[in-house]
PDB file of C-alpha atoms (C1' of nucleotides) in Angstrom:
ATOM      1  CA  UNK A1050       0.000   0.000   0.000  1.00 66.00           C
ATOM      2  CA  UNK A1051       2.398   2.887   1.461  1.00 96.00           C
ATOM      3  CA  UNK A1052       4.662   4.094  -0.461  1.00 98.00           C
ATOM      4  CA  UNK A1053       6.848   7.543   0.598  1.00 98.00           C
ATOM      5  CA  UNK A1054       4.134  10.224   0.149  1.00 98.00           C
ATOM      6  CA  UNK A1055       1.521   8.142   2.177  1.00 98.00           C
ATOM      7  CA  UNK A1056       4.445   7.555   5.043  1.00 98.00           C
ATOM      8  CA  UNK A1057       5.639  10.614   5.218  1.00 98.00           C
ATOM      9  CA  UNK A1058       2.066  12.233   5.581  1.00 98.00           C
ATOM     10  CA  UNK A1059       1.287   9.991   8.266  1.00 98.00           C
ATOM     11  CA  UNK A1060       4.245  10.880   9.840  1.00 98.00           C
ATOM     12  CA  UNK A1061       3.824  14.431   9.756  1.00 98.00           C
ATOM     13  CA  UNK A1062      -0.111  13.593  10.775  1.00 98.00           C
ATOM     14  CA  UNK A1063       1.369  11.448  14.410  1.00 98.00           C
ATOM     15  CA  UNK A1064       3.904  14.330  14.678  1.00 98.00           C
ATOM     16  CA  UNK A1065       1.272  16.490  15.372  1.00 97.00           C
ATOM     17  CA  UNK A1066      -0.960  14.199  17.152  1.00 97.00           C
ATOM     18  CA  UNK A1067       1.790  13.418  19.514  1.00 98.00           C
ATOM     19  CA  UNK A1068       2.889  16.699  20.134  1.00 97.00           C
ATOM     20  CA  UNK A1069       0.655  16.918  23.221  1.00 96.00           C
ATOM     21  CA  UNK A1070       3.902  14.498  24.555  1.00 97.00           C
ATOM     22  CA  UNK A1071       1.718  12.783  27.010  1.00 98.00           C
ATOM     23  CA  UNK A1072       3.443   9.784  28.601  1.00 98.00           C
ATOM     24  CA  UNK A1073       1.962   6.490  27.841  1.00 98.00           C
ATOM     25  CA  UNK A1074       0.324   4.772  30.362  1.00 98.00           C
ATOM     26  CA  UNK A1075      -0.375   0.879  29.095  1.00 98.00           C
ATOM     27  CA  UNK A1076      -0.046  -1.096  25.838  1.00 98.00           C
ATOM     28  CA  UNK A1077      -2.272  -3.154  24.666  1.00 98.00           C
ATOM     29  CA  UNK A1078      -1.384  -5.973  21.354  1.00 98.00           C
ATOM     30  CA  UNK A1079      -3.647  -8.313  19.762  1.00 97.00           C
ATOM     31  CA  UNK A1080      -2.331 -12.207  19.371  1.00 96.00           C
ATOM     32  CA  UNK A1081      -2.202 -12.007  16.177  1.00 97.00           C
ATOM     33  CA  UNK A1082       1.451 -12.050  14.512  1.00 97.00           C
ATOM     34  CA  UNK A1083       2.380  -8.948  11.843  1.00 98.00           C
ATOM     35  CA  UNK A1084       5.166  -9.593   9.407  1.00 97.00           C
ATOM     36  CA  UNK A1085       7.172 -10.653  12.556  1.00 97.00           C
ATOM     37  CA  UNK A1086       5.418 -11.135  16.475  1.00 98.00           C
ATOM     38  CA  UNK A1087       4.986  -7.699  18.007  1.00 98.00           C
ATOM     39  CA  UNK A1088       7.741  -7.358  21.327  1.00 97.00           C
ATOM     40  CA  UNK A1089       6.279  -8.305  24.012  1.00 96.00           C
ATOM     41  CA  UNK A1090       8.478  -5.897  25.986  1.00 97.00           C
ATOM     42  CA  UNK A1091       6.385  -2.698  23.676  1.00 97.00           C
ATOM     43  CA  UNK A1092       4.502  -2.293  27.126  1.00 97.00           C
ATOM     44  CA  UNK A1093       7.287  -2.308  29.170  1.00 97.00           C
ATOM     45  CA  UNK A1094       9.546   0.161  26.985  1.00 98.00           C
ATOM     46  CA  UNK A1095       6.406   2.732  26.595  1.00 98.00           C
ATOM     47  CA  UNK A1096       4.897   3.049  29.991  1.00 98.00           C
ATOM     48  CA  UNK A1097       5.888   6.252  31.605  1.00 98.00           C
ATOM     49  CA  UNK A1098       7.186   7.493  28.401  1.00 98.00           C
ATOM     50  CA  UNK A1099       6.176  10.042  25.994  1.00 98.00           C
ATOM     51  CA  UNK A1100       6.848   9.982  21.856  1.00 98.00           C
ATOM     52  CA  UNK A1101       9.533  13.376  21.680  1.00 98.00           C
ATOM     53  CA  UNK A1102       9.998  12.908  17.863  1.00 98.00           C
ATOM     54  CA  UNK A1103       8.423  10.896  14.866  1.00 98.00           C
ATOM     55  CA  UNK A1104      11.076  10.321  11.885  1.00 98.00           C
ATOM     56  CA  UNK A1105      10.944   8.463   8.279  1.00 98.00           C
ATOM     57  CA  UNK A1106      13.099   6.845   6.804  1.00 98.00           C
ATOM     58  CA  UNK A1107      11.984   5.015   3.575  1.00 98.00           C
ATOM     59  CA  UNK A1108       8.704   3.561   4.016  1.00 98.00           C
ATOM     60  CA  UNK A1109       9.263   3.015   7.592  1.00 98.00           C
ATOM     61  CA  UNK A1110       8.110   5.507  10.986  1.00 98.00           C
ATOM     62  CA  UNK A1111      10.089   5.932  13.487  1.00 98.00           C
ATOM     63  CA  UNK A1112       8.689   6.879  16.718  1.00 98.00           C
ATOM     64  CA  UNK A1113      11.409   8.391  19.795  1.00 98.00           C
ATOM     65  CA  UNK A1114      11.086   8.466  23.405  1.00 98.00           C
ATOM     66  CA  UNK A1115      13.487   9.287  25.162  1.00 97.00           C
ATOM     67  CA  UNK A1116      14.891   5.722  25.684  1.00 95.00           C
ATOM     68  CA  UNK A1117      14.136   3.668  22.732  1.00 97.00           C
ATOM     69  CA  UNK A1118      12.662   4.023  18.905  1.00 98.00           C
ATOM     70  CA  UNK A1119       9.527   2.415  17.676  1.00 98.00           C
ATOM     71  CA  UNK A1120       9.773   0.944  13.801  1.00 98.00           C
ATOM     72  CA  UNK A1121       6.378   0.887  12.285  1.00 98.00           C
ATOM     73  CA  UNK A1122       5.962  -0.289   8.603  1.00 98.00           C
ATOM     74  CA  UNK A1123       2.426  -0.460   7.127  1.00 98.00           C
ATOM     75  CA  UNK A1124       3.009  -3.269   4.597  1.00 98.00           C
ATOM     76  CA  UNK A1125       0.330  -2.941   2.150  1.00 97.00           C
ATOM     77  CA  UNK A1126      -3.115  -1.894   4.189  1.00 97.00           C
ATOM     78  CA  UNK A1127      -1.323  -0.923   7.598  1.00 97.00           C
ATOM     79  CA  UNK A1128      -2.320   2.401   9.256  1.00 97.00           C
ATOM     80  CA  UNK A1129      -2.480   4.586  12.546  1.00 98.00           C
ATOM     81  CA  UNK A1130      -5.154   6.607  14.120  1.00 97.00           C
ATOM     82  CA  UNK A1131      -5.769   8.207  16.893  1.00 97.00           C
ATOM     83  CA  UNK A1132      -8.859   7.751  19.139  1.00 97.00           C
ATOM     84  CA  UNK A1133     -10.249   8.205  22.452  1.00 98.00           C
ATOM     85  CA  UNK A1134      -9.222   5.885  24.920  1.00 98.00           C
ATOM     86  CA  UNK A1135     -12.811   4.641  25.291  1.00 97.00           C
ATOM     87  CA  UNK A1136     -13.561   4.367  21.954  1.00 97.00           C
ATOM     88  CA  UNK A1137     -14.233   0.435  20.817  1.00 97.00           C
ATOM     89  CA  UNK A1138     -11.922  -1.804  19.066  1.00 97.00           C
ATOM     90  CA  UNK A1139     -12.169  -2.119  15.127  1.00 97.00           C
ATOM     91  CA  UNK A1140     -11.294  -5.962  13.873  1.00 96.00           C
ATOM     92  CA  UNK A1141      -7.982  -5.871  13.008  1.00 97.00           C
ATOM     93  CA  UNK A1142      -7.079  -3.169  15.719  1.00 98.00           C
ATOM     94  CA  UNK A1143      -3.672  -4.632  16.691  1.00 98.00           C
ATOM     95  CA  UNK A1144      -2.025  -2.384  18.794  1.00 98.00           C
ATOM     96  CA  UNK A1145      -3.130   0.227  21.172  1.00 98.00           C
ATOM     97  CA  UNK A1146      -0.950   2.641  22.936  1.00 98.00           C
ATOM     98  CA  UNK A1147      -3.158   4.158  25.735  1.00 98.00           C
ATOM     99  CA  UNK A1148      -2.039   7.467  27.066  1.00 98.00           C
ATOM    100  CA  UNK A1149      -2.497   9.723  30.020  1.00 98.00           C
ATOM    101  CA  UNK A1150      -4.713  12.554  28.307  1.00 98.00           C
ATOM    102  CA  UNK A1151      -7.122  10.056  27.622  1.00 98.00           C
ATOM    103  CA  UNK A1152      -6.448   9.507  23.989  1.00 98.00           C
ATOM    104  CA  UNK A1153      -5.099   6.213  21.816  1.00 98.00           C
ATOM    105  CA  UNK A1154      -2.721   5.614  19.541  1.00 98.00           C
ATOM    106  CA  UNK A1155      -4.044   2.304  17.386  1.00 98.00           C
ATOM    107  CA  UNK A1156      -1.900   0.277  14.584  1.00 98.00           C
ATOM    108  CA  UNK A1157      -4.930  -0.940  12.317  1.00 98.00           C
ATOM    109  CA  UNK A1158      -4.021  -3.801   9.655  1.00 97.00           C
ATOM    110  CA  UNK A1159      -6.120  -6.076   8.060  1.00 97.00           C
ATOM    111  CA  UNK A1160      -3.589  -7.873   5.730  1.00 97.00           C
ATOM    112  CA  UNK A1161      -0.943  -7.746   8.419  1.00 98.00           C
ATOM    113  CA  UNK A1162       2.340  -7.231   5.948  1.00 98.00           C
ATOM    114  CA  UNK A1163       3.311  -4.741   8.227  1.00 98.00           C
ATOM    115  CA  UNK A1164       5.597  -4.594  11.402  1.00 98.00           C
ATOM    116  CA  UNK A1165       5.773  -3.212  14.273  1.00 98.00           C
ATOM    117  CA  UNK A1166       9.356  -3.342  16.730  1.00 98.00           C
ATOM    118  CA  UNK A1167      11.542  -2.080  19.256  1.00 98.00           C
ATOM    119  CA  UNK A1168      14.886  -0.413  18.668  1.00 97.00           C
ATOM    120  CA  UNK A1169      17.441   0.875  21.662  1.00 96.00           C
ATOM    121  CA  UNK A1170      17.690   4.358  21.015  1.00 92.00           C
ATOM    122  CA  UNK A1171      20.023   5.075  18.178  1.00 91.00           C
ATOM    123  CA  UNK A1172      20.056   1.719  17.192  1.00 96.00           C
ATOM    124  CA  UNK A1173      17.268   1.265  14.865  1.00 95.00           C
ATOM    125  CA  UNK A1174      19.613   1.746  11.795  1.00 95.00           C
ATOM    126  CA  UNK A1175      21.020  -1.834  12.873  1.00 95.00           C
ATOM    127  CA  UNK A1176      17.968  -3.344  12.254  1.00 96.00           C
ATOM    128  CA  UNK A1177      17.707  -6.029   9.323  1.00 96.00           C
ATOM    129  CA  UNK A1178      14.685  -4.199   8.138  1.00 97.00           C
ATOM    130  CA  UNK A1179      16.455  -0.971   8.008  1.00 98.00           C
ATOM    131  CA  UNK A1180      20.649  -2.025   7.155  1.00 96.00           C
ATOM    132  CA  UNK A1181      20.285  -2.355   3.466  1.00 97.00           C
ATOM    133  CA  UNK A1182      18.319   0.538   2.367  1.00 98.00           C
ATOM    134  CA  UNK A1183      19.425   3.123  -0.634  1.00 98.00           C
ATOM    135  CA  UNK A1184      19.100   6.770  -0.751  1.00 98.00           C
ATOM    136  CA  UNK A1185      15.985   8.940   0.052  1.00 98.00           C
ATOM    137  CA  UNK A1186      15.196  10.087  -2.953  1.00 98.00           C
ATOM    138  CA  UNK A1187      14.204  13.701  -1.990  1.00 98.00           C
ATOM    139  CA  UNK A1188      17.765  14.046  -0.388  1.00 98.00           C
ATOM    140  CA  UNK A1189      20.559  16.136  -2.741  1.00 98.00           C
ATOM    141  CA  UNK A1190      22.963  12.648  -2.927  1.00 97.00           C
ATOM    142  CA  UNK A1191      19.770  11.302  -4.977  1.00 98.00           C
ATOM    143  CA  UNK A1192      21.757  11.848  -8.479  1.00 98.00           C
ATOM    144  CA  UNK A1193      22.090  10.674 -12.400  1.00 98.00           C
ATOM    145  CA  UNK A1194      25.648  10.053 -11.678  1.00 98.00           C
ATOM    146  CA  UNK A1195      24.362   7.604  -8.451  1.00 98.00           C
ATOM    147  CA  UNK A1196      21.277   6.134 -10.683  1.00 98.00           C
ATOM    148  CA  UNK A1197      23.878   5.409 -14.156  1.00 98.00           C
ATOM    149  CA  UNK A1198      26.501   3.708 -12.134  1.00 98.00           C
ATOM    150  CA  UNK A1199      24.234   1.553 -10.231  1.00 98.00           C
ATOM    151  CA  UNK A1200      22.329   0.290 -13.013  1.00 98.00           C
ATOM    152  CA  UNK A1201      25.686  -0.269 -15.218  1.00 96.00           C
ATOM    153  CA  UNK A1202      25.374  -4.021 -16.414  1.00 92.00           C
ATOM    154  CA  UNK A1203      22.273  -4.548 -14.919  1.00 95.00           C
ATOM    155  CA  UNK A1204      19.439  -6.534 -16.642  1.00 96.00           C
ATOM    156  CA  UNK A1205      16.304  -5.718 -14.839  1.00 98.00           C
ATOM    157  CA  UNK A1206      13.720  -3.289 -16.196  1.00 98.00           C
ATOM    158  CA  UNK A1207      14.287  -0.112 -15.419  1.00 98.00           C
ATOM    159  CA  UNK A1208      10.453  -0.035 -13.642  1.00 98.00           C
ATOM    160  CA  UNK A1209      11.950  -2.768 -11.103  1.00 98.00           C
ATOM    161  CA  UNK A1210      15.281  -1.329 -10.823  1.00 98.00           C
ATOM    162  CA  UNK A1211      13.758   1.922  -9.291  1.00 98.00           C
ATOM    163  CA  UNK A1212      11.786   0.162  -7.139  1.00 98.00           C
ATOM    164  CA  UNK A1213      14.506  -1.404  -5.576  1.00 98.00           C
ATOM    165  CA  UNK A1214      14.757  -0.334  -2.034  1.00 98.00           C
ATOM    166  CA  UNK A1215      18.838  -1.144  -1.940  1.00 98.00           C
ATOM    167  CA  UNK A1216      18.925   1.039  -4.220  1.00 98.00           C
ATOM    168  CA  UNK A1217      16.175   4.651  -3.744  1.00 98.00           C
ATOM    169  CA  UNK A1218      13.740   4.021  -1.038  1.00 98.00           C
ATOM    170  CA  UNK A1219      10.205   4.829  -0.718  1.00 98.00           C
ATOM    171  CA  UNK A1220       9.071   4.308  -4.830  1.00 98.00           C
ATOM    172  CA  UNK A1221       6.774   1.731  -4.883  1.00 98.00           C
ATOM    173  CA  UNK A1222       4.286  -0.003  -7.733  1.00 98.00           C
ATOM    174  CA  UNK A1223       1.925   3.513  -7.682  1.00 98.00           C
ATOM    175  CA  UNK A1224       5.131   5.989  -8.378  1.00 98.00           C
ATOM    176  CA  UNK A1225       7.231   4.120 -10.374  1.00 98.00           C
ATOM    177  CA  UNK A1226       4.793   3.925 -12.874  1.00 98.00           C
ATOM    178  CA  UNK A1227       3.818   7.912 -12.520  1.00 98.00           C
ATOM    179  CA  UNK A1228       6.972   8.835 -12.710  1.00 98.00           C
ATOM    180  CA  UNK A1229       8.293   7.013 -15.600  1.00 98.00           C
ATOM    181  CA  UNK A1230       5.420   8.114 -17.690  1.00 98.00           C
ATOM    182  CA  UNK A1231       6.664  11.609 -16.955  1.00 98.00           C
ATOM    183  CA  UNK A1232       9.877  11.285 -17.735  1.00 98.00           C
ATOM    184  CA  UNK A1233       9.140   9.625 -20.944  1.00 98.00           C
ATOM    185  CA  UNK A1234      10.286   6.200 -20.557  1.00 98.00           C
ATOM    186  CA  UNK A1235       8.991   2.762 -20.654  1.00 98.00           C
ATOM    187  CA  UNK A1236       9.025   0.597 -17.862  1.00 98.00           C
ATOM    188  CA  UNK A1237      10.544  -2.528 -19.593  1.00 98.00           C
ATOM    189  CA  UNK A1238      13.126  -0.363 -20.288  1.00 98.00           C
ATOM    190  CA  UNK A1239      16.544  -1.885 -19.253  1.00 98.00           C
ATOM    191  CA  UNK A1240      18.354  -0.041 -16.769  1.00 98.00           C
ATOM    192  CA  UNK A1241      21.525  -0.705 -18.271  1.00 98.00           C
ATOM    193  CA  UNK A1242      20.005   1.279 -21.211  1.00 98.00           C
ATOM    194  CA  UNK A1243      18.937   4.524 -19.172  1.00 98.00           C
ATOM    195  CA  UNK A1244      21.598   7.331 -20.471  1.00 98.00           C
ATOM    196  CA  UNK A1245      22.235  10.322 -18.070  1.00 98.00           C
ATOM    197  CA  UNK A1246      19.859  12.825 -19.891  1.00 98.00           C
ATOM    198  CA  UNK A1247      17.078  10.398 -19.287  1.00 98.00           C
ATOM    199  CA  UNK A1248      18.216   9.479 -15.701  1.00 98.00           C
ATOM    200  CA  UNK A1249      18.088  13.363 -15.283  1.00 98.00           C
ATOM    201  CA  UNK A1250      14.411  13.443 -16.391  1.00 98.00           C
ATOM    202  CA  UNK A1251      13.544  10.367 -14.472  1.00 98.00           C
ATOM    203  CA  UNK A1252      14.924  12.048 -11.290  1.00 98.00           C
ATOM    204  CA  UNK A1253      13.513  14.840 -11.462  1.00 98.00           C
ATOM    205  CA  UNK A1254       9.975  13.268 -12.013  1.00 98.00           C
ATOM    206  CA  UNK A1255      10.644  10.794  -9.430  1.00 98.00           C
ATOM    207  CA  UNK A1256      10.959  13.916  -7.095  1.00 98.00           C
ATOM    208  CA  UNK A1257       7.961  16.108  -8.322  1.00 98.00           C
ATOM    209  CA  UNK A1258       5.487  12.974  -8.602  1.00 98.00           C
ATOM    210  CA  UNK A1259       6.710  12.314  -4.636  1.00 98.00           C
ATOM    211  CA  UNK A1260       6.500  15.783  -3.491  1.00 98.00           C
ATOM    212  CA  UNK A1261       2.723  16.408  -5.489  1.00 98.00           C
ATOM    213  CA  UNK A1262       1.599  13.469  -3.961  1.00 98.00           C
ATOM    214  CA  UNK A1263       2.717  14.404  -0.681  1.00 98.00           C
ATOM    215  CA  UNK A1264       1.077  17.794  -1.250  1.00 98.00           C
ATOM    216  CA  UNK A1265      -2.221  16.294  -1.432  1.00 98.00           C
ATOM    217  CA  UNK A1266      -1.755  13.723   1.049  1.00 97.00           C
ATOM    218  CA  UNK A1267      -0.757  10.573  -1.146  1.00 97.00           C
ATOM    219  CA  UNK A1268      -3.172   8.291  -2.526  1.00 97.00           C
ATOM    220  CA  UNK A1269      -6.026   5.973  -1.440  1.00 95.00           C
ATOM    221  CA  UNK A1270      -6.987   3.269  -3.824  1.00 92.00           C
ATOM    222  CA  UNK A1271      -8.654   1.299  -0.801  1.00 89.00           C
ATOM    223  CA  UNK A1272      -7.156   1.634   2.599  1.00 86.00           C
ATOM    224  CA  UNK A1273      -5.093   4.027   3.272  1.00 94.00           C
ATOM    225  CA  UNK A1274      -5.981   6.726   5.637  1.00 94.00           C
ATOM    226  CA  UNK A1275      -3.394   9.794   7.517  1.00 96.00           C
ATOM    227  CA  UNK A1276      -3.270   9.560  10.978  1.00 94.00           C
ATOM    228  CA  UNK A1277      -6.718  11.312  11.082  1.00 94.00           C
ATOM    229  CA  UNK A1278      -8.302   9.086   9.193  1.00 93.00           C
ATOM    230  CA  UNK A1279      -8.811  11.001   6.089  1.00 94.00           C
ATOM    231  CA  UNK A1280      -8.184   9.638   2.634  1.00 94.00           C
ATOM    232  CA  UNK A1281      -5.656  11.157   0.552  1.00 95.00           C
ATOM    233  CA  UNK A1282      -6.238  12.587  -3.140  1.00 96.00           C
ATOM    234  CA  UNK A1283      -3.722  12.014  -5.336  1.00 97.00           C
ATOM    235  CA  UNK A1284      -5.301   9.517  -6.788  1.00 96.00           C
ATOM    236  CA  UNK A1285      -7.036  11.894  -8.998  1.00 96.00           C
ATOM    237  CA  UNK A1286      -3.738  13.179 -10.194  1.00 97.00           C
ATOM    238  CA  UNK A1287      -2.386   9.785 -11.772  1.00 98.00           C
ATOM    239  CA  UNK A1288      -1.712   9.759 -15.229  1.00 98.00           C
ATOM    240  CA  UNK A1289      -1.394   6.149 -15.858  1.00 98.00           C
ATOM    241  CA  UNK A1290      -1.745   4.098 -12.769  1.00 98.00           C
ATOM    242  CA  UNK A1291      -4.905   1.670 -12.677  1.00 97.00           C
ATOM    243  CA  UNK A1292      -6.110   3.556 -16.277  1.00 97.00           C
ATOM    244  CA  UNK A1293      -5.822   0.358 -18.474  1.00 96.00           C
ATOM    245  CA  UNK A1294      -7.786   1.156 -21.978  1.00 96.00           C
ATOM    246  CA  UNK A1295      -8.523   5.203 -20.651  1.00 96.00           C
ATOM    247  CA  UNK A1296      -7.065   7.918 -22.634  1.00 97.00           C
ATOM    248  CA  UNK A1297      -3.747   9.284 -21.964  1.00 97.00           C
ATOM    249  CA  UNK A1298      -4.392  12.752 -20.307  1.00 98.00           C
ATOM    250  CA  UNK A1299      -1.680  14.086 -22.707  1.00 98.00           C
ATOM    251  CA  UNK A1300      -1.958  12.415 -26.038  1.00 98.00           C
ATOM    252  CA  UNK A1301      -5.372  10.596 -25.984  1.00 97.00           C
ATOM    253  CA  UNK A1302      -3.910   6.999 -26.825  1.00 97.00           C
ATOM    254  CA  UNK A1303      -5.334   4.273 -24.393  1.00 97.00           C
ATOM    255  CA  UNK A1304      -3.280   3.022 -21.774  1.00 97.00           C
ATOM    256  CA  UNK A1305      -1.595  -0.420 -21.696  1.00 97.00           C
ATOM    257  CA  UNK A1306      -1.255  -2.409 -18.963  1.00 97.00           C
ATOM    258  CA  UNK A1307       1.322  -5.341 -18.812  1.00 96.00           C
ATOM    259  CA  UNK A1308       2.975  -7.808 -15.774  1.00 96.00           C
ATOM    260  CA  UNK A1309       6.164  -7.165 -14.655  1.00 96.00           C
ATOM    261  CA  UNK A1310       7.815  -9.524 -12.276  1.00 95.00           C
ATOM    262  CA  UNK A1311       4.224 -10.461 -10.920  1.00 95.00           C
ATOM    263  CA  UNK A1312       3.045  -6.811 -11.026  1.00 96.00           C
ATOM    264  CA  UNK A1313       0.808  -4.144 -13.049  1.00 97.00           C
ATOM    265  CA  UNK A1314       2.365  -1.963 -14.824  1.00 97.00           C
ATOM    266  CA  UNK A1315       0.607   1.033 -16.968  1.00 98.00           C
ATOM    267  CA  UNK A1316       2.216   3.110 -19.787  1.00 98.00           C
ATOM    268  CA  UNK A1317       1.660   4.885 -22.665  1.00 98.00           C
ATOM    269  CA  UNK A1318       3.068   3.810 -25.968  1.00 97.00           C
ATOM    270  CA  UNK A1319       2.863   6.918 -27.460  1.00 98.00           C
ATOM    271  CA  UNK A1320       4.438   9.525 -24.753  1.00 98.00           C
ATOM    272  CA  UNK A1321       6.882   6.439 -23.384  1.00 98.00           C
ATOM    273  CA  UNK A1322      10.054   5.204 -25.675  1.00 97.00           C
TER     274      UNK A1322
ATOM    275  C1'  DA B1456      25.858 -12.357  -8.029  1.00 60.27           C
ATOM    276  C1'  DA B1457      21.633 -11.277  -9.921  1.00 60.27           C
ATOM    277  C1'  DA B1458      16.894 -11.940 -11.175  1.00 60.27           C
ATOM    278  C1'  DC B1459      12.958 -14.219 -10.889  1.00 60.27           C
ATOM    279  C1'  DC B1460       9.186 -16.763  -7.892  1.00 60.27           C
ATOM    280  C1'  DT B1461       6.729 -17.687  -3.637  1.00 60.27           C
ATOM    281  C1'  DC B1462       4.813 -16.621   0.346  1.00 60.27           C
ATOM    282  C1'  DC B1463       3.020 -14.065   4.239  1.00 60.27           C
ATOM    283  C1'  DC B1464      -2.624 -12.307   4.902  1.00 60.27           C
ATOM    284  C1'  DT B1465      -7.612 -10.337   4.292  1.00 60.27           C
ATOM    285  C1'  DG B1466     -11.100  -8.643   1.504  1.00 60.27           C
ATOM    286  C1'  DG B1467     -13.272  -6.743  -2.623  1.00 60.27           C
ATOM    287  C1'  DG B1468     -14.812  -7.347  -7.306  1.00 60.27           C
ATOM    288  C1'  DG B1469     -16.030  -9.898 -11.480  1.00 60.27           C
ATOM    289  C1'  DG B1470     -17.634 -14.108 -13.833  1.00 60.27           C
ATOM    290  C1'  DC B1471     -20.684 -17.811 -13.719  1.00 60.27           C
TER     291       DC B1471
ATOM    292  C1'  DT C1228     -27.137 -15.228  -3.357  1.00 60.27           C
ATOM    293  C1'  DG C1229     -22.940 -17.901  -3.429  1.00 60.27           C
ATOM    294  C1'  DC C1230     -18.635 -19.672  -4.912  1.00 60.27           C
ATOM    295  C1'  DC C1231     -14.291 -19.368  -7.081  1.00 60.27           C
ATOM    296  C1'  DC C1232     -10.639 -17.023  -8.919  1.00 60.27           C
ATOM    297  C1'  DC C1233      -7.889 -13.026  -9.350  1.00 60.27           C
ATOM    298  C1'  DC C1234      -6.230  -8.817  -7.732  1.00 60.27           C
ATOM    299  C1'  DA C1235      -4.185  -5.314  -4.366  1.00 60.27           C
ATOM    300  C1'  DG C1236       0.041   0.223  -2.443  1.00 60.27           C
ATOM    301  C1'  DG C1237       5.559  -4.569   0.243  1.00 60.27           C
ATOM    302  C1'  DG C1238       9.471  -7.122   0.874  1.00 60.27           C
ATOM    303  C1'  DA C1239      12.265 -11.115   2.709  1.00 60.27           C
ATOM    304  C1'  DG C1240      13.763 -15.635   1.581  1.00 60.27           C
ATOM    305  C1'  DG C1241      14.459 -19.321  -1.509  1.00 60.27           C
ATOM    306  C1'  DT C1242      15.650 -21.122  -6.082  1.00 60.27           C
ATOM    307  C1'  DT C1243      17.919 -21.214 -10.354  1.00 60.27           C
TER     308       DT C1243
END
DNA sequence: AAACCTCCCTGGGGGC
DNA sequence: TGCCCCCAGGGAGGTT
């Protein structure tokens, strides 16, 4: 589901919501397992703490107290909210963070890819889940010069290759696809074959596609919700995403859909060489 | 080493 | 209405 505009406004939604910094008082998990069991210790860790920061980094949040970091990943239908203490349970309600003011912090996830884990303060860049990520693609090091030497002699599409979280976080099925329509290029491109010109365009679509989408608060195609519970919108912003046989918005030439590695992918034939 | 495939889950939609 | 199959925003682990 998630991909880096939906995280990152759902982090900057739980920044907010958290800003009261009101220590936590009890934890509460379901039995159900996520991606990996849930610590047991979450309760232990929290209570008597308050959140003092809530980071990103890829598609993962990172929530600080003062002695340890929370890693949350949605996985594809994960999300937060945040409720009053007394309000009732929702099936697949898996986590509740109860704090002193009265209010709830609740991890929500039907299709459970998602995780939720403990990190000693500092430490959470150790983690397996978090060790062999690439760059953030919003940051300055995100360059043509990075993107053409790592995809020298490389034979995957260039669609998979920039969904490779070793090698740019936070671009997932949704993005890849917007972006490389606006830079031009068709996903079965080979990497290999990207020249610098073109890995200048595709960077710099890459970065507006992720920063309009985080402008309207990413997009919902069935789950996904900000930490208020509101849907996002960018989903009337796509340009070939889930448009299969619909005109291109630029050239009027129906979109094609084909399977890449066991995924959808949408381009246009005309406006993509 | 690199590039596929499979699996972890629930639920919604389409075809019959 | 029901059943069955396919699909879905992710990503680690296994296989070739």
């Amino acid at each position: 589901m998630p991909e880096l505009p939906e995280v990152e406004t759902v982090c900057r939604g739980l920044r907010e919501q958290l800003s009261a910094k009101s220590e936590v008082v009890s934890v509460a998990l379901s039995r159900k397992k996520l991606r990996e069991p849930m610590p047991k210790s979450l309760a232990a860790k929290l209570s008597g703490q308050a959140f003092i920061a809530v980071r990103r980094r890829a598609k993962y949040l990172l929530l600080d107290t003062e002695n340890a970091t929370v890693i949350s990943h949605l996985g594809m239908s994960g999300s937060w909210r945040m409720a009053a203490t007394d309000e009732a349970a929702q099936k697949h309600d898996h986590c509740r963070i109860n704090f002193a003011d009265g209010r709830s912090l609740i991890y929500h996830d039907p299709r459970r890819f998602g995780l939720l884990l403990l990190a000693e303060l500092g430490a959470e860049q150790k983690s397996k889940w978090l060790k062999s990520l690439g760059l953030e693609p919003l940051s300055v090091d995100f360059t043509a010069a990075y993107m053409l030497q790592k995809a020298k002699r490389k034979s995957v599409a260039i669609k998979n290759f920039i969904m490779d979280q070793k090698i740019v976080v936070g671009v997932g099925n949704i993005y890849a696809a917007e972006a490389l329509f606006h830079a031009g290029i068709r996903p079965q491109k080979l990497a290999s074959r990207v020249d610098l010109a073109s890995w200048q365009r595709l960077i710099a679509a890459i970065q507006n596609v992720l920063g309009d989408a985080i402008k309207h608060g990413g997009t919902t195609l069935r789950d996904y919700r900000n930490a208020r519970g509101e849907l996002g919108e960018f989903q009337a912003e796509l340009f070939v995403y889930g448009r299969e046989n619909e005109n291109c918005k630029t050239c009027g030439s129906p979109i094609k859909w084909l399977k890449q590695t066991g995924r959808s992918s949408y381009f246009c034939k005309v406006c993509q060489k």
